[in-house]
Backbone as a printed PyTorch tensor [residue, N CA C, xyz], in Angstrom:
tensor([[[ 43.7430,  20.6830,   9.2470],
         [ 42.4400,  19.1630,  10.0460],
         [ 43.2880,  19.3450,  12.0420]],

        [[ 44.5580,  19.7290,  12.8590],
         [ 44.5590,  19.4550,  14.1450],
         [ 44.4120,  20.4940,  14.7290]],

        [[ 44.4180,  21.6680,  13.8540],
         [ 43.7850,  22.7240,  14.3240],
         [ 43.0290,  23.4550,  14.3930]],

        [[ 41.9300,  22.8550,  14.0540],
         [ 40.3680,  22.6660,  13.8600],
         [ 39.6360,  21.5050,  15.3910]],

        [[ 40.0340,  20.0540,  15.4180],
         [ 39.9770,  19.2940,  16.0350],
         [ 40.3500,  19.4550,  17.3870]],

        [[ 41.8040,  19.8710,  17.4650],
         [ 42.5300,  19.4680,  19.0720],
         [ 43.5700,  18.5110,  18.7460]],

        [[ 43.0790,  17.2480,  17.6540],
         [ 43.9440,  16.2800,  18.2410],
         [ 44.6760,  16.1820,  15.8520]],

        [[ 45.2690,  15.0490,  15.8940],
         [ 45.0370,  14.2000,  14.4720],
         [ 44.3170,  12.8790,  13.7050]],

        [[ 43.4450,  13.1630,  13.1850],
         [ 42.4120,  11.6770,  13.1620],
         [ 43.1210,  10.9500,  12.5300]],

        [[ 43.1420,   9.9860,  13.3260],
         [ 44.0190,   8.6740,  12.7940],
         [ 43.2530,   7.8810,  12.1020]],

        [[ 43.1930,   5.8430,  11.8390],
         [ 42.5350,   5.4090,  10.9370],
         [ 41.0110,   4.9110,  11.5090]],

        [[ 41.6390,   4.5910,  13.4020],
         [ 39.9530,   4.3430,  13.5770],
         [ 39.0660,   5.0850,  14.0840]],

        [[ 39.1530,   6.5750,  14.1870],
         [ 38.5610,   7.9300,  14.4280],
         [ 37.3740,   7.5880,  12.6300]],

        [[ 38.2610,   7.2080,  12.1600],
         [ 37.5040,   7.0240,  10.3170],
         [ 36.3440,   5.9690,  10.2730]],

        [[ 37.0360,   5.0330,  10.7660],
         [ 36.0780,   3.6250,  10.5520],
         [ 34.8020,   3.9950,  11.7490]],

        [[ 35.3830,   5.0020,  12.8000],
         [ 34.2050,   4.9180,  13.6230],
         [ 33.3730,   6.3630,  13.0650]],

        [[ 33.5450,   6.6460,  12.1640],
         [ 32.7280,   7.4420,  11.4580],
         [ 31.7150,   7.0340,  10.0410]],

        [[ 33.0570,   5.9420,   9.9650],
         [ 32.1870,   4.5560,   8.7470],
         [ 30.9120,   3.5270,   9.4380]],

        [[ 31.3350,   3.5100,  10.5860],
         [ 30.4230,   2.6400,  11.5950],
         [ 29.2180,   3.2740,  11.7930]],

        [[ 29.4950,   4.8110,  12.1990],
         [ 27.9760,   5.9930,  12.6070],
         [ 27.4570,   5.5360,  10.2850]],

        [[ 28.0390,   6.0190,   9.6620],
         [ 27.4360,   6.2860,   8.6830],
         [ 26.3230,   5.1710,   7.7310]],

        [[ 27.1340,   3.4980,   8.4160],
         [ 26.1660,   2.1990,   7.9930],
         [ 24.6630,   2.7710,   9.2530]],

        [[ 25.4380,   2.5520,  10.1160],
         [ 24.3170,   2.0130,  10.6780],
         [ 23.1420,   3.2250,  11.0320]],

        [[ 23.5760,   4.3670,   9.8880],
         [ 22.0910,   5.3560,   9.9070],
         [ 21.6350,   5.3890,   8.9990]],

        [[ 22.4670,   4.9200,   8.0130],
         [ 21.8450,   3.8760,   6.7690],
         [ 21.0680,   3.1560,   6.8100]],

        [[ 21.2250,   2.2530,   7.8440],
         [ 20.5460,   1.1110,   7.7520],
         [ 19.3140,   1.1860,   8.7380]],

        [[ 19.0350,   2.2290,   9.6640],
         [ 18.1420,   2.9740,  10.3710],
         [ 17.0690,   3.2160,   9.3940]],

        [[ 17.4090,   3.9930,   8.6240],
         [ 16.6890,   4.6980,   6.8380],
         [ 15.9360,   3.2610,   6.6630]],

        [[ 17.3030,   1.7920,   5.8880],
         [ 15.9620,   1.5460,   5.4810],
         [ 14.8790,   0.4880,   6.7410]],

        [[ 15.6900,   0.5080,   7.2560],
         [ 14.4500,  -0.2260,   8.4480],
         [ 13.1730,   0.2690,   8.5210]],

        [[ 13.2020,   2.2220,   8.9500],
         [ 12.3820,   2.8570,   8.7180],
         [ 11.4710,   3.2600,   7.5750]],

        [[ 12.1540,   2.7190,   6.1880],
         [ 11.1300,   2.5600,   4.6690],
         [ 10.6620,   1.1640,   4.1470]],

        [[ 11.5210,   0.3830,   5.5830],
         [ 10.3880,  -1.1440,   5.0750],
         [  9.5450,  -0.9430,   5.8530]],

        [[  9.7410,  -0.7440,   6.8740],
         [  8.8980,  -0.7810,   7.8230],
         [  7.7330,   0.3660,   7.6760]],

        [[  7.7710,   1.9140,   7.3530],
         [  6.6370,   2.7900,   7.2230],
         [  5.2190,   1.2680,   5.9780]],

        [[  5.6350,   1.3720,   4.6930],
         [  5.9450,   0.9210,   3.8270],
         [  5.3390,  -0.6830,   4.1350]],

        [[  5.1620,  -1.4060,   5.3380],
         [  4.8620,  -2.3250,   5.2300],
         [  3.0200,  -2.5620,   5.3320]],

        [[  2.1050,  -1.6980,   6.4290],
         [  1.0170,  -1.9890,   6.1600],
         [  0.6570,  -1.5270,   4.9200]],

        [[  1.7830,  -1.3940,   3.5720],
         [  0.3880,  -1.4600,   2.4720],
         [  0.9510,  -2.1850,   1.9180]],

        [[  2.2910,  -3.1780,   1.6170],
         [  2.5720,  -4.1770,   0.9110],
         [  1.7940,  -5.3090,   1.5720]],

        [[  0.8050,  -5.1790,   3.2150],
         [  0.5250,  -6.4370,   2.7720],
         [ -1.1460,  -6.3780,   2.3790]],

        [[ -1.4700,  -5.0660,   3.0120],
         [ -2.9720,  -5.3380,   2.2170],
         [ -3.0930,  -4.9760,   0.4850]],

        [[ -2.3590,  -5.0230,  -0.1000],
         [ -2.4600,  -4.3130,  -1.9270],
         [ -1.6960,  -6.5750,  -1.3600]],

        [[ -1.3580,  -7.3370,  -0.8160],
         [ -0.7840,  -8.4680,  -0.8900],
         [ -2.6760,  -9.5050,  -0.6040]],

        [[ -3.1530,  -8.7290,   0.2980],
         [ -3.7830,  -9.3560,   0.6420],
         [ -5.8480,  -8.9230,  -0.1410]],

        [[ -5.5800,  -8.2460,  -0.9700],
         [ -6.3240,  -7.6080,  -1.9600],
         [ -6.9120,  -7.1310,  -1.0150]],

        [[ -6.6930,  -5.9660,  -0.3730],
         [ -7.7840,  -5.0880,   0.5710],
         [ -8.6790,  -3.9040,  -0.2530]],

        [[ -9.5590,  -3.6360,  -0.5190],
         [-10.6130,  -2.7890,  -0.7520],
         [ -9.7810,  -2.0540,  -1.2920]],

        [[ -9.4490,  -1.8630,   0.0590],
         [ -8.8020,   0.4630,   0.8820],
         [ -7.1200,   0.0340,   1.2130]],

        [[ -6.6320,  -0.4980,  -0.1700],
         [ -5.0770,  -1.2050,   0.1020],
         [ -4.4160,   0.6510,   0.3260]],

        [[ -4.7610,   1.4300,  -1.2030],
         [ -3.9770,   2.9920,  -1.0670],
         [ -4.1880,   3.6410,   0.3210]],

        [[ -5.5210,   3.8010,   0.7220],
         [ -6.3530,   4.0950,   1.7420],
         [ -4.3090,   3.9800,   3.4180]],

        [[ -4.6120,   2.3960,   3.4000],
         [ -3.9960,   1.5940,   3.6570],
         [ -2.2120,   2.1840,   3.6640]],

        [[ -2.3440,   2.6310,   2.9150],
         [ -0.2810,   2.3910,   2.0770],
         [ -0.6820,   4.0510,   2.0730]],

        [[ -1.1080,   4.9590,   2.2490],
         [ -1.7090,   6.5350,   2.2830],
         [ -0.6370,   6.6100,   4.1910]],

        [[ -1.9800,   5.5480,   5.0680],
         [ -1.8580,   6.1170,   5.9330],
         [ -0.1340,   5.5000,   6.8670]],

        [[  0.3300,   3.9530,   6.5180],
         [  1.7020,   3.4600,   7.2030],
         [  2.7280,   5.1980,   6.5410]],

        [[  1.6550,   5.1900,   5.5080],
         [  3.9370,   5.9640,   4.6760],
         [  3.2810,   7.5540,   6.4980]],

        [[  2.5260,   7.7470,   6.4170],
         [  2.2650,   9.0190,   7.6000],
         [  2.3660,   8.6240,   9.0730]],

        [[  2.1940,   7.5310,   8.9670],
         [  2.0260,   7.1600,  10.3350],
         [  3.4550,   7.7630,  10.9140]],

        [[  3.8240,   7.7410,  10.1860],
         [  5.4750,   8.0920,  11.4510],
         [  5.5950,   9.0950,  11.7850]],

        [[  4.3340,  10.6180,  11.1970],
         [  4.4140,  11.2500,  12.4040],
         [  3.1420,  11.5170,  14.0040]],

        [[  2.8210,  10.2050,  14.3320],
         [  2.5790,   9.8930,  15.0230],
         [  2.3160,   8.6330,  15.6070]],

        [[  2.8290,   7.9280,  15.0660],
         [  2.4220,   6.4460,  15.6580],
         [  1.5560,   5.1060,  15.1550]],

        [[  0.7480,   6.6860,  16.5890],
         [ -0.7500,   5.5690,  16.4840],
         [ -1.2380,   5.3820,  15.2750]],

        [[ -0.7940,   5.4950,  14.1480],
         [ -1.8600,   5.8280,  12.9110],
         [ -1.5670,   4.9510,  12.3260]],

        [[  0.2750,   4.5620,  12.8490],
         [  1.1470,   3.8280,  11.4090],
         [  0.4930,   2.1610,  12.5980]],

        [[ -0.2520,   2.4090,  13.3630],
         [ -0.5060,   0.6220,  14.4950],
         [ -1.7430,   0.8590,  13.2780]],

        [[ -3.0760,   1.7170,  13.5070],
         [ -4.3650,   1.3870,  12.6150],
         [ -4.6750,   0.9020,  11.5310]],

        [[ -3.4760,   1.5670,  11.0900],
         [ -2.4010,   0.9460,   9.3920],
         [ -2.8460,  -0.0650,   8.9450]],

        [[ -1.3140,  -0.4920,  10.7150],
         [ -1.3360,  -2.1390,  10.2310],
         [ -2.3090,  -2.7360,  10.7320]],

        [[ -3.1140,  -2.6160,  11.4720],
         [ -4.4890,  -3.3010,  12.2150],
         [ -5.2700,  -3.7970,  10.9480]],

        [[ -5.1520,  -2.1670,  10.3750],
         [ -6.5060,  -2.3380,   9.2520],
         [ -5.9880,  -3.0950,   8.1820]],

        [[ -4.2930,  -3.1270,   8.4650],
         [ -4.3380,  -4.1040,   6.6950],
         [ -4.7540,  -5.3000,   6.5480]],

        [[ -5.0100,  -5.8860,   7.8840],
         [ -4.8720,  -6.8610,   8.5310],
         [ -6.2560,  -7.8230,   8.7660]],

        [[ -7.0310,  -6.8470,   8.6550],
         [ -8.8970,  -6.2510,   8.9450],
         [ -9.5680,  -7.3050,   7.9880]],

        [[ -9.9150,  -8.0990,   7.8130],
         [-10.9820,  -9.5110,   6.7890],
         [-11.9930,  -7.9570,   5.8090]],

        [[-12.1550,  -8.4080,   5.1170],
         [-13.0520,  -7.1650,   4.2110],
         [-14.0770,  -8.2310,   3.6330]],

        [[-15.0920,  -6.7630,   3.4500],
         [-16.0660,  -7.7190,   2.7070],
         [-15.7960,  -7.4180,   0.7850]],

        [[-15.7110,  -8.0880,   0.7430],
         [-14.7660,  -8.3090,  -1.1340],
         [-16.6090,  -8.3170,  -1.7930]],

        [[-16.8910,  -7.4020,  -2.2490],
         [-18.2450,  -8.2110,  -2.7520],
         [-17.7820,  -9.1360,  -3.9800]],

        [[-18.1690,  -9.8200,  -5.1600],
         [-17.8410, -10.2680,  -6.2380],
         [-18.8690,  -9.7500,  -7.6270]],

        [[-18.4550,  -9.2660,  -8.1780],
         [-18.6850,  -8.2440,  -9.7820],
         [-19.2600,  -9.6300,  -9.9130]],

        [[-19.5750, -10.8030,  -9.7150],
         [-19.9290, -11.7040, -11.3090],
         [-21.3410, -11.9110, -10.5890]],

        [[-22.0680, -12.0970,  -8.8700],
         [-23.1980, -11.9600,  -8.4340],
         [-23.5630, -10.3860,  -9.0850]],

        [[-23.2860,  -9.9290,  -9.8340],
         [-24.3930,  -8.1580,  -9.3100],
         [-25.3230,  -8.9250, -10.4510]],

        [[-26.0550,  -7.6840, -10.7280],
         [-26.6980,  -7.2160, -12.5860],
         [-26.1410,  -6.9960, -13.7200]],

        [[-26.6110,  -7.9770, -15.0340],
         [-25.8010,  -7.5740, -15.8650],
         [-25.0560,  -5.7090, -16.1870]],

        [[-25.9470,  -5.2460, -15.4290],
         [-26.0090,  -3.7720, -16.3640],
         [-24.5920,  -3.3290, -14.7690]],

        [[-25.2980,  -3.1570, -14.2040],
         [-24.2580,  -2.7610, -12.4300],
         [-22.2190,  -3.5570, -13.1130]],

        [[-22.3810,  -4.8540, -13.5020],
         [-21.2350,  -5.6640, -13.4910],
         [-20.8490,  -4.9120, -14.5400]],

        [[-21.5080,  -5.4970, -15.9970],
         [-20.5220,  -4.4610, -17.2550],
         [-20.1860,  -2.5750, -16.8050]],

        [[-20.9640,  -1.9340, -15.9210],
         [-20.6340,  -0.0920, -15.2870],
         [-19.0740,  -0.9190, -14.3880]],

        [[-19.7790,  -1.7600, -13.5900],
         [-18.5430,  -2.2570, -12.8290],
         [-16.8090,  -2.3570, -13.1010]],

        [[-17.4960,  -3.4310, -14.7400],
         [-15.9140,  -3.9430, -15.3430],
         [-15.6050,  -3.0880, -15.7640]],

        [[-16.6070,  -1.7770, -16.6300],
         [-15.7270,  -0.4330, -17.3890],
         [-15.6340,   0.6270, -15.9280]],

        [[-15.6830,   1.2380, -15.0170],
         [-14.5930,   1.3560, -14.5710],
         [-13.2870,   0.9370, -14.1370]],

        [[-13.2100,   0.2540, -13.6360],
         [-12.4110,  -1.3800, -13.6280],
         [-10.9640,  -0.7010, -14.8670]],

        [[-11.8890,  -0.5700, -16.0660],
         [-11.0950,  -1.2520, -16.9660],
         [-10.4610,   0.4440, -17.6480]],

        [[-11.0370,   1.5960, -17.2650],
         [-10.7640,   2.9560, -16.8260],
         [ -9.4580,   3.5190, -16.1880]],

        [[ -9.6110,   3.0910, -14.9950],
         [ -9.1430,   3.0040, -13.7250],
         [ -7.5250,   1.8840, -13.9440]],

        [[ -7.8220,   1.0350, -14.9850],
         [ -5.7640,   0.1360, -15.0390],
         [ -5.7830,   0.6530, -16.1570]],

        [[ -6.7060,   1.5870, -16.5980],
         [ -5.7410,   1.8430, -17.9120],
         [ -6.1920,   1.1810, -18.9080]],

        [[ -6.7580,  -0.1270, -19.2980],
         [ -7.0330,  -1.0010, -20.3180],
         [ -8.3950,  -0.5150, -21.4680]],

        [[ -8.9530,  -1.3310, -22.1830],
         [ -9.7210,  -0.4050, -23.5550],
         [-10.6930,  -1.1700, -23.1210]],

        [[-12.0030,  -0.6600, -23.0190],
         [-13.3710,  -0.2280, -23.2350],
         [-13.9990,  -1.8390, -24.2040]],

        [[-12.7720,  -1.6580, -24.9730],
         [-13.4530,  -2.7110, -26.2590],
         [-12.9220,  -3.9760, -25.5590]],

        [[-12.2170,  -4.3670, -24.8070],
         [-11.7810,  -5.3250, -24.0470],
         [-12.5430,  -5.6170, -23.2780]],

        [[-13.1120,  -5.6200, -22.8850],
         [-14.4150,  -5.0290, -21.7980],
         [-15.2700,  -5.3540, -22.5610]],

        [[-15.8260,  -5.0400, -23.5250],
         [-17.1560,  -5.4290, -24.0880],
         [-17.1120,  -6.1820, -25.2350]],

        [[-15.8370,  -6.8900, -25.0940],
         [-15.7150,  -8.1110, -25.6390],
         [-15.9100,  -9.4390, -24.8920]],

        [[-16.0940,  -9.2100, -23.8990],
         [-15.9660, -10.0210, -23.0010],
         [-17.4420, -10.4690, -23.4020]],

        [[-17.6940, -12.2680, -23.6080],
         [-19.3230, -12.1270, -23.6200],
         [-20.0480, -11.7980, -22.0440]],

        [[-21.1840, -11.8600, -23.0790],
         [-22.8280, -11.0350, -22.2140],
         [-23.4450, -11.6200, -21.4680]],

        [[-24.1200, -11.4480, -19.9700],
         [-24.5870, -12.0630, -19.6980],
         [-26.2250, -12.1440, -20.1520]],

        [[-27.0390, -12.7280, -20.3300],
         [-27.6700, -13.0580, -20.1380],
         [-28.6290, -12.0130, -19.4530]],

        [[-30.1630, -11.4090, -20.0390],
         [-30.4160, -10.1230, -19.5100],
         [-31.4430, -10.4070, -18.5600]],

        [[-31.2160, -10.0450, -17.4710],
         [-32.2630, -10.1680, -16.2170],
         [-33.7420, -10.0130, -16.9670]],

        [[-34.3020, -11.8670, -16.3070],
         [-35.9610, -11.2320, -16.3650],
         [-36.6110, -10.7390, -15.1390]],

        [[-37.4350,  -9.6400, -15.7130],
         [-38.2630,  -9.1030, -14.8650],
         [-39.3840,  -9.9280, -14.3080]],

        [[-39.2900,  -9.1660, -13.2560],
         [-40.8210, -10.4400, -12.6910],
         [-41.8770,  -9.9300, -12.6980]],

        [[-43.2440, -10.2730, -12.6940],
         [-44.0960,  -8.9850, -12.4700],
         [-45.2980,  -9.7300, -11.0920]],

        [[-45.3670,  -9.3340, -10.4360],
         [-46.6090,  -9.7300,  -9.3960],
         [-48.0600, -10.5720,  -9.8190]],

        [[-48.1500, -10.8630,  -9.7550],
         [-49.0640, -11.7750, -10.2090],
         [-50.7630, -11.7040,  -9.3980]]])
């Protein structure tokens, strides 16, 4: 080893390499936490575009500005539509789509109590 380095490595050299490895691992953990932060915030706030915010946060390392935009986007208040206020037919379609996306069976959704059919009004 002395012919390769020009000196005989001792315990302090190995301690230096160990410290550099720990610092490098810490940097990678910090990078992992920071890149996933916008997505975790969006999911915790029930953001309707949480998956898009998450992807933009992870891809934001390419240029920094997009990560900042994802972070701001994850904090933005959203207009979430309450499906309980939709007409009955549209509400059932939406619940079926949610069941399909989450992997739940449609029988569970159809077993839910049905709302009364909307009354059609004719002009007098």
